[in-house]
XYZ file of C-alpha atoms in Angstrom:
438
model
C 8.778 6.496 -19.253
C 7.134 9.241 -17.314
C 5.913 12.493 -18.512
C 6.158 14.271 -22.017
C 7.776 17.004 -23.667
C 5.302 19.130 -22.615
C 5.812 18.078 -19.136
C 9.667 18.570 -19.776
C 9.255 21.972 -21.038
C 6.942 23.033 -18.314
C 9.915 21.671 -15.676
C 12.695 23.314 -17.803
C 10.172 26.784 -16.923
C 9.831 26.528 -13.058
C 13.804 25.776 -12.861
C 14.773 28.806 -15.118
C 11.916 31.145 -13.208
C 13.265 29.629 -9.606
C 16.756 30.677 -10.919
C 15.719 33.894 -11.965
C 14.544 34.682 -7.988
C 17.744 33.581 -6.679
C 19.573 36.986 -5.330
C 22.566 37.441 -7.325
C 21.846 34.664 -9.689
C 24.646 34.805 -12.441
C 23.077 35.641 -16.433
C 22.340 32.765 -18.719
C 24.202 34.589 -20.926
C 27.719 34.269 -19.169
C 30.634 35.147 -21.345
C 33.349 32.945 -19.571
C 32.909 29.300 -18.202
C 33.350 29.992 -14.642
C 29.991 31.533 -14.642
C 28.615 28.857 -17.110
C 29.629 26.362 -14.474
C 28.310 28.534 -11.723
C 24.818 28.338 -13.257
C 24.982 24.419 -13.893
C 25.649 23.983 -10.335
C 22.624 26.504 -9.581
C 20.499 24.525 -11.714
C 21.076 20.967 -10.308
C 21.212 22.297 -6.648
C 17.258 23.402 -7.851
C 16.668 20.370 -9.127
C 17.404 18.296 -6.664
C 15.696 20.021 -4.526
C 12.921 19.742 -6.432
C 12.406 16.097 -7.144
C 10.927 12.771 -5.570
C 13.236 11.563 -2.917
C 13.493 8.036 -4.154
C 14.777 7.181 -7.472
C 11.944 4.858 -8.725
C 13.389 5.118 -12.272
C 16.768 3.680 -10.896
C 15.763 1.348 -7.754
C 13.464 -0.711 -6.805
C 10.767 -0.369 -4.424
C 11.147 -3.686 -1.940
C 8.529 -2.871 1.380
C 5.737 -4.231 3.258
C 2.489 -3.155 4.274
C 1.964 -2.148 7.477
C -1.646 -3.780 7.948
C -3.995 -3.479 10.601
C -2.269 -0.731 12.295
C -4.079 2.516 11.752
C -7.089 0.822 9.829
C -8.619 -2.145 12.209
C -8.756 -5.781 9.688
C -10.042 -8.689 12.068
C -8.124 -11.421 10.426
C -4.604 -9.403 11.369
C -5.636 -8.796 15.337
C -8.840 -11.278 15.740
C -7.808 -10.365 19.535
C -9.298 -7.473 19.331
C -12.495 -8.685 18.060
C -12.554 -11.592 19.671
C -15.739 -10.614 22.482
C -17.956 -10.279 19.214
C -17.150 -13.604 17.148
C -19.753 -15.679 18.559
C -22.620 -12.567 17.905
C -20.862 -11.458 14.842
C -22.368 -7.941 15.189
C -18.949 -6.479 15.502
C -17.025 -7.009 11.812
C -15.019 -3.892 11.191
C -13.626 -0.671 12.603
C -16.947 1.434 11.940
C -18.496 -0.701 13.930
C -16.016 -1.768 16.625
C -16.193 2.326 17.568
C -19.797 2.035 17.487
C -20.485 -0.265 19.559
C -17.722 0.365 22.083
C -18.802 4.203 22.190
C -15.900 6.972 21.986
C -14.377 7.115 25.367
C -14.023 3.057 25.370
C -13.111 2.975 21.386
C -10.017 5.509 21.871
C -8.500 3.820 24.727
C -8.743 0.372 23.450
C -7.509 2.079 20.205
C -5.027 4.871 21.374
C -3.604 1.645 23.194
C -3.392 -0.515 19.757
C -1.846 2.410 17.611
C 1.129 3.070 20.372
C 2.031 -0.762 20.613
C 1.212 -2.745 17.344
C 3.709 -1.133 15.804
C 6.932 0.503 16.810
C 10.255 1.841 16.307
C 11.780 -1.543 16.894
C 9.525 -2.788 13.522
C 11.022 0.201 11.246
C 14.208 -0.698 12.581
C 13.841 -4.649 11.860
C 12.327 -3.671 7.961
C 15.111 -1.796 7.433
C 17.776 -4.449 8.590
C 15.854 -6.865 6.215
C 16.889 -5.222 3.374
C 13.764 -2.850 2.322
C 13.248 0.592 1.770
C 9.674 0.987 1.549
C 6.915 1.000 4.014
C 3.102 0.956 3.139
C 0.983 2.844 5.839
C -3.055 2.575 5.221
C -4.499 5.498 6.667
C -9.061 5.944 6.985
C -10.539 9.286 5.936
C -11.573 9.591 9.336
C -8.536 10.181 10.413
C -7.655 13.076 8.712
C -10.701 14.456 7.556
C -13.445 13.561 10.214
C -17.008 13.289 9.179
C -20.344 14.659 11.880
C -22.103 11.544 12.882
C -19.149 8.751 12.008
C -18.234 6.944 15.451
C -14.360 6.622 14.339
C -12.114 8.382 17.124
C -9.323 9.885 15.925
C -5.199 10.587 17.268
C -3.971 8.190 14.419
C -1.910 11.236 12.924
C 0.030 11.687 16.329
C 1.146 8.371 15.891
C 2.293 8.913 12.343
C 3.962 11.643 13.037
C 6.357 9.317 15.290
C 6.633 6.788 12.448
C 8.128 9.025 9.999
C 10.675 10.039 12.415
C 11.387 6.477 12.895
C 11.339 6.415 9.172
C 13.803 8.870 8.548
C 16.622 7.608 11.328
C 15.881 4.031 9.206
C 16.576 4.904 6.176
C 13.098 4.305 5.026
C 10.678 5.704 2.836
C 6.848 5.908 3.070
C 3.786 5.791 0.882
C 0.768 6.944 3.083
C -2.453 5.027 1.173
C -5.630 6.515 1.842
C -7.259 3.082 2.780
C -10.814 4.149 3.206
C -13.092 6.410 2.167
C -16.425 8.248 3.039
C -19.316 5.549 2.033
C -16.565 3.166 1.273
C -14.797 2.474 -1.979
C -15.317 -1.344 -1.980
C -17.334 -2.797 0.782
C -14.508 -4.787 2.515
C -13.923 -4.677 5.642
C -10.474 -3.614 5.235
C -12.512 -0.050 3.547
C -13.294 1.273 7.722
C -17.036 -0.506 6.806
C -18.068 -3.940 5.375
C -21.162 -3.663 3.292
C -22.589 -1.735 0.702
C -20.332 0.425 -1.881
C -21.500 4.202 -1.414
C -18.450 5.795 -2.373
C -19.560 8.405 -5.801
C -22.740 8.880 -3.570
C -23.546 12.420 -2.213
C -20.393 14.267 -1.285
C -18.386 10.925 -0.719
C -15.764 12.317 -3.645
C -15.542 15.830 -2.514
C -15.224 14.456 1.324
C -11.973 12.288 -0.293
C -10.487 14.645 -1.804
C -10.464 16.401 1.225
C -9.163 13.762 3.221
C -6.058 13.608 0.397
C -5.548 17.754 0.816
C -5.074 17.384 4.740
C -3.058 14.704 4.236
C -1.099 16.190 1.400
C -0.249 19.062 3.538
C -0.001 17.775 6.726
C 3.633 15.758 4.986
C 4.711 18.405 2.565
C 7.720 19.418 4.913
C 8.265 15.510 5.383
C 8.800 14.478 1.558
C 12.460 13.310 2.229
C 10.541 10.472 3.685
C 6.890 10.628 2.458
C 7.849 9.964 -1.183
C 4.463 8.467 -2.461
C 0.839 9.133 -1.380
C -2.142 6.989 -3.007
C -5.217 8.363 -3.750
C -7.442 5.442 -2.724
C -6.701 1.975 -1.868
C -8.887 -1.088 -4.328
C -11.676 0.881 -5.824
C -14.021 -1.822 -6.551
C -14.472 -0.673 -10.454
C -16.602 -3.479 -11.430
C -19.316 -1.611 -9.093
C -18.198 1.928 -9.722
C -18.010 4.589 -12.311
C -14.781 3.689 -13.872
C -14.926 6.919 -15.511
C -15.370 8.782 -12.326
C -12.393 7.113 -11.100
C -10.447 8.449 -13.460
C -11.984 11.587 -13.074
C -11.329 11.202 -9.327
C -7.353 10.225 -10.294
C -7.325 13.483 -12.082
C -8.271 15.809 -8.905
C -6.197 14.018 -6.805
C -3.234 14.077 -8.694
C -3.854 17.633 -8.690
C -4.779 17.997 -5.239
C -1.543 16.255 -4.064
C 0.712 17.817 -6.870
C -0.670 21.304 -5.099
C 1.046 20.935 -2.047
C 4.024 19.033 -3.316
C 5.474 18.358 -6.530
C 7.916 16.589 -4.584
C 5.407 13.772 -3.616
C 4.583 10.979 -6.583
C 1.337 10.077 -6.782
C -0.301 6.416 -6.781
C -3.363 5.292 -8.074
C -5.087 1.543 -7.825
C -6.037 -0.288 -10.888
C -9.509 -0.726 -9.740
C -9.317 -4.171 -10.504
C -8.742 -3.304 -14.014
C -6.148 -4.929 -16.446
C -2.762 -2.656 -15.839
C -1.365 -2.828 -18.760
C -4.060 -2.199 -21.161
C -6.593 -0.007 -19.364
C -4.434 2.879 -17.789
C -2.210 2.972 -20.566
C -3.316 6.691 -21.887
C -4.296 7.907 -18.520
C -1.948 10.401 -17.173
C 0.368 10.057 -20.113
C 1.324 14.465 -18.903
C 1.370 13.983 -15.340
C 4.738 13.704 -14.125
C 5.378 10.991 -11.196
C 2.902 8.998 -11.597
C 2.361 5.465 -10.047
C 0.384 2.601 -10.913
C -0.791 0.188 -8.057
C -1.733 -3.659 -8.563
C -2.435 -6.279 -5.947
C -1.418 -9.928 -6.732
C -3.500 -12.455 -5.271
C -4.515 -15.818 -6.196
C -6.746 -17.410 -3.087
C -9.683 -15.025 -3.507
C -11.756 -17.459 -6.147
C -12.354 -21.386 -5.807
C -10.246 -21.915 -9.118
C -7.415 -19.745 -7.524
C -6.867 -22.109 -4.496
C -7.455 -24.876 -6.388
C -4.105 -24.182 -8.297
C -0.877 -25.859 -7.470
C 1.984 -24.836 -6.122
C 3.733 -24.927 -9.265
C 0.599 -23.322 -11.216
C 0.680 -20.398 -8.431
C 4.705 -20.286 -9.291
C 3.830 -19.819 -13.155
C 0.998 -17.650 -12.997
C 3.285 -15.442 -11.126
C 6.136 -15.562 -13.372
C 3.687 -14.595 -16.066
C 3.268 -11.255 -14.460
C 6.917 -10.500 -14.928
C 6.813 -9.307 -18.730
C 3.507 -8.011 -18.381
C 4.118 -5.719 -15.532
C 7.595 -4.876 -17.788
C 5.423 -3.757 -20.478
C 3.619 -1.303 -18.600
C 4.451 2.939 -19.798
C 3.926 3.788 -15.941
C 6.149 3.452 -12.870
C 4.285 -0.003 -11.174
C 4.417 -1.220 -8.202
C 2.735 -4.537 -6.723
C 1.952 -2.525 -3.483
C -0.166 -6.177 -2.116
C 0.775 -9.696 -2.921
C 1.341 -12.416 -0.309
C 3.340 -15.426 0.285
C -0.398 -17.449 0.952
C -1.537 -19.843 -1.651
C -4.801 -20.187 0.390
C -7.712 -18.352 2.190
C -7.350 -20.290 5.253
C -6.005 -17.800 7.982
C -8.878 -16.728 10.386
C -11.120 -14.299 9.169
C -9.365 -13.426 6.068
C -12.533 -13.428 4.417
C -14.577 -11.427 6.774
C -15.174 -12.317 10.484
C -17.030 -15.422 11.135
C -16.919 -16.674 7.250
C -14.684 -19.501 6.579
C -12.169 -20.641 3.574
C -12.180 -21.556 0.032
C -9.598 -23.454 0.370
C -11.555 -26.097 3.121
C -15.034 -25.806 1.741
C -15.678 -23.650 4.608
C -16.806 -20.870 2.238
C -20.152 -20.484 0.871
C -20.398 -21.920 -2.538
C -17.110 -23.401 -2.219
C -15.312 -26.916 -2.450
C -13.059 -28.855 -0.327
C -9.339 -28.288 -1.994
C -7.345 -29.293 0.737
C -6.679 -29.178 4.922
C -6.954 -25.565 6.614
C -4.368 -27.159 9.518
C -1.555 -24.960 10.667
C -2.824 -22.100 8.578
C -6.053 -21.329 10.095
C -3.748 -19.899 13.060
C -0.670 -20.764 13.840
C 3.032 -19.926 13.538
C 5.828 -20.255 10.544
C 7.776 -22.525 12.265
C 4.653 -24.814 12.861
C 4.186 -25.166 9.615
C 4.507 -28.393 7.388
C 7.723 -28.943 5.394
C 6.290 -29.135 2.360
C 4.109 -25.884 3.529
C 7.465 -24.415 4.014
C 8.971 -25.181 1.179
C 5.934 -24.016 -1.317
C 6.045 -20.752 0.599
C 9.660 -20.403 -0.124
C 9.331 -21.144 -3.722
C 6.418 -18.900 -4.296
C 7.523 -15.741 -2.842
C 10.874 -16.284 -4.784
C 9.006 -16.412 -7.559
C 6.872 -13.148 -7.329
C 10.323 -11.634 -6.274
C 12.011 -12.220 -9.536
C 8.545 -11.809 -11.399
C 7.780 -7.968 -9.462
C 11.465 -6.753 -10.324
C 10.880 -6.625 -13.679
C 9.517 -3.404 -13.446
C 9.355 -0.774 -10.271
C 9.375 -3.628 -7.295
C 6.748 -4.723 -4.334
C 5.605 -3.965 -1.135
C 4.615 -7.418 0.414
C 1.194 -8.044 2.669
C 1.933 -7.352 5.974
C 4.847 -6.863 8.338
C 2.445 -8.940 10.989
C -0.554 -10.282 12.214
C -1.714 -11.970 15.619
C -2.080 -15.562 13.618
C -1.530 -15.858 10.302
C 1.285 -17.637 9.221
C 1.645 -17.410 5.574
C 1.098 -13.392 6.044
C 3.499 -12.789 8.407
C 6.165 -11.088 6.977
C 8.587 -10.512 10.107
C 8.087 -14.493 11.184
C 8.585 -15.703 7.466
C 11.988 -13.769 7.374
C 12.863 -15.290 10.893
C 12.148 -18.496 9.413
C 13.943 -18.581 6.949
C 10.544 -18.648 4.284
C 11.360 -14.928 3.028
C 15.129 -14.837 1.213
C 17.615 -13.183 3.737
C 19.207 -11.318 1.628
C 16.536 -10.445 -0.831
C 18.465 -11.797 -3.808
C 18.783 -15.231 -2.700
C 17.357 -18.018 -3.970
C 16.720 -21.973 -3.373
C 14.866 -22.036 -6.444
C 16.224 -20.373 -8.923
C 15.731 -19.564 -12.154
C 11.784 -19.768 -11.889
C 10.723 -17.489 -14.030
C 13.046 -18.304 -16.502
């Protein structure tokens, strides 16, 4: 499914030049089988030495995000932006550092990254069955720009967390989560506005930010298995060919300090399994990212329950169809905008009529903020049945990584409270409604 023969050949190359540096590396040519076997067990020790340290051919990925940790998203800790929601001039982390200056923004931050998440979480993911954790990462910290307020000492933190990581059994895809002029104009980019990513030297200053990151982890790939390029490229406002063009250096870029590391690349909000079909078809470890949601357009929320179920049981075959590994590295057990914020700070919901341009569907109580366990029955119980559903329907091909391990308020986000509730299936593979997706 990955890679070609010419890919193939060029592997079978590097293992027979690799064997031909070993000191006292026994001929090809061996005339009795003791030496034959000798060099077979040269040749695997190479290549597993050389190889992604997660089989996502023979396992699947099952992680969560871990949101709002190193990149600042209101709606996960509205706590922190809490003195600004009545003046609303404070809506993201460019400027929450901008307006709090650097001494102020690196406490109040250097504060957040030690606490909001901890050895304790790794150790509770891993305990839930998973084997996969999500960390966004901003260009700024890795590759700092002149005249950007962002503070930095996010890396020192990551280093701790693949440490934790590795004594949990865990592996780690590190998603570049912003870039320089951002890539989308959410929030959730390091700046909510306009898109300016493509403009100037905002691709060069990536790429960049994907080479220090690259080899900052090349000694950790027992752990860092996965790095993506760039998280949601808004392609219906960007040149879709120089995203791929974009793909193509970074692949490289990564591949350059690592082959051991497989590479991930966002759909762009393009159809998976049509548009990226021939892209990459030589490039060996290659991963393509979707996110699944359905509350981010009035006829979404308006669904269901049991038309949310279906529409994400329909994404079963199609993701099995796909010629890349795939992973659904967003979807959510939500099946409305409702939680605080979620759209932006100070705009409302969809789902309530809240939203501009929107229609009343339904009540925003107990999902606004809240808790699981405060939650209605039949809330409950829809939860339940649609993250079953998107369980069986993501398995199909290389797995999920859910969205998030936690937030401050948001119920039917909160990974670590839906488990505890009994909401997300403890173990994975059970089921109270089975046999969804057919």
């Amino acid at each position: 499914m990955i890679g070609t023969t010419a890919s193939l050949l060029r592997s079978a190359t590097a293992v027979l030049a690799l064997l031909s540096s070993v000191k006292a590396a026994p001929t090809l040519y061996a005339a009795n089988v003791q030496d034959e076997n000798r060099i077979a067990d040269s040749r695997r020790s190479l290549l597993n030495k050389r190889a992604v340290a997660f089989d996502y051919n023979g396992n699947k990925v099952r992680g969560v995000n871990l949101g709002g940790w190193f990149v600042l998203e209101p709606w996960i800790t509205p706590s922190i932006f809490d003195e600004w929601s009545s003046s609303q001039t404070v809506v993201d982390e460019y400027t929450y550092t901008q307006t709090l200056g650097k001494a102020e923004a690196q406490s109040r931050l250097s504060n957040h990254w030690n606490t909001w998440i901890t050895q304790d979480d790794f150790n509770a993911i891993a305990q839930a069955g998973l084997n996969h954790v999500r960390i966004p990462i901003g260009y700024w910290a890795v590759a700092p720009l002149d005249g950007d307020p962002y503070v930095q000492g996010q890396l020192d933190v990551l280093d701790k967390a693949i440490n934790w990581a590795r004594g949990a059994g865990l592996k780690i895809m590190l998603d570049l989560h912003g870039a320089p002029g951002s890539q989308n104009g959410f929030d959730n980019s390091g700046r909510y506005g306009a898109i300016q990513w493509q403009q100037g030297d905002t691709v060069s200053q990536t790429l960049t930010a994907i080479q220090n990151l690259a080899n900052r982890y090349k000694g950790d790939t027992d752990v860092v298995t996965a790095i993506e390029l760039l998280n949601e490229p808004f392609g219906f406002s960007l040149n879709l060919d120089g995203v791929q063009d974009f793909y193509n250096q970074g692949y490289q870029t990564v591949k350059s300090a690592s082959s051991d590391f497989a590479v991930a690349i966002h759909d762009a909000f393009q159809d998976f399994s049509t548009y990226w079909t021939g892209f990459g078809s030589g490039d060996s470890n290659l991963m393509l990212d979707t996110h699944q949601y359905q509350i981010f357009s009035p006829a979404e929320v308006g669904r269901s329950p049991s038309e949310h179920v279906s529409v994400a049981c329909a994404l079963g075959p199609k993701l099995a169809s796909t010629n890349k590994w795939i992973v659904v590295g967003e979807w959510t057990g939500a099946q409305t905008d409702c939680a605080k914020w979620l759209n932006g700070l100070g705009k409302g919901a969809r789902y309530d009529g809240s939203f501009p341009d929107s229609s009343w569907t339904g009540s925003c109580d107990g999902k606004y903020t809240g808790s699981v366990a405060n939650l209605s029955s039949d809330d409950k119980n829809n939860l339940r049945s649609y993250i079953e559903a998107q369980l069986d329907a993501y398995e199909q091909h290389t797995g999920w990584i859910f969205w998030t391990w936690k937030t401050e308020s948001a119920p039917e986000w909160h990974m670590k409270d839906l488990i505890a509730g009994g909401l997300f299936p403890q173990p994975l593979n059970s089921r109270q409604h089975p046999g969804q997706c057919g």
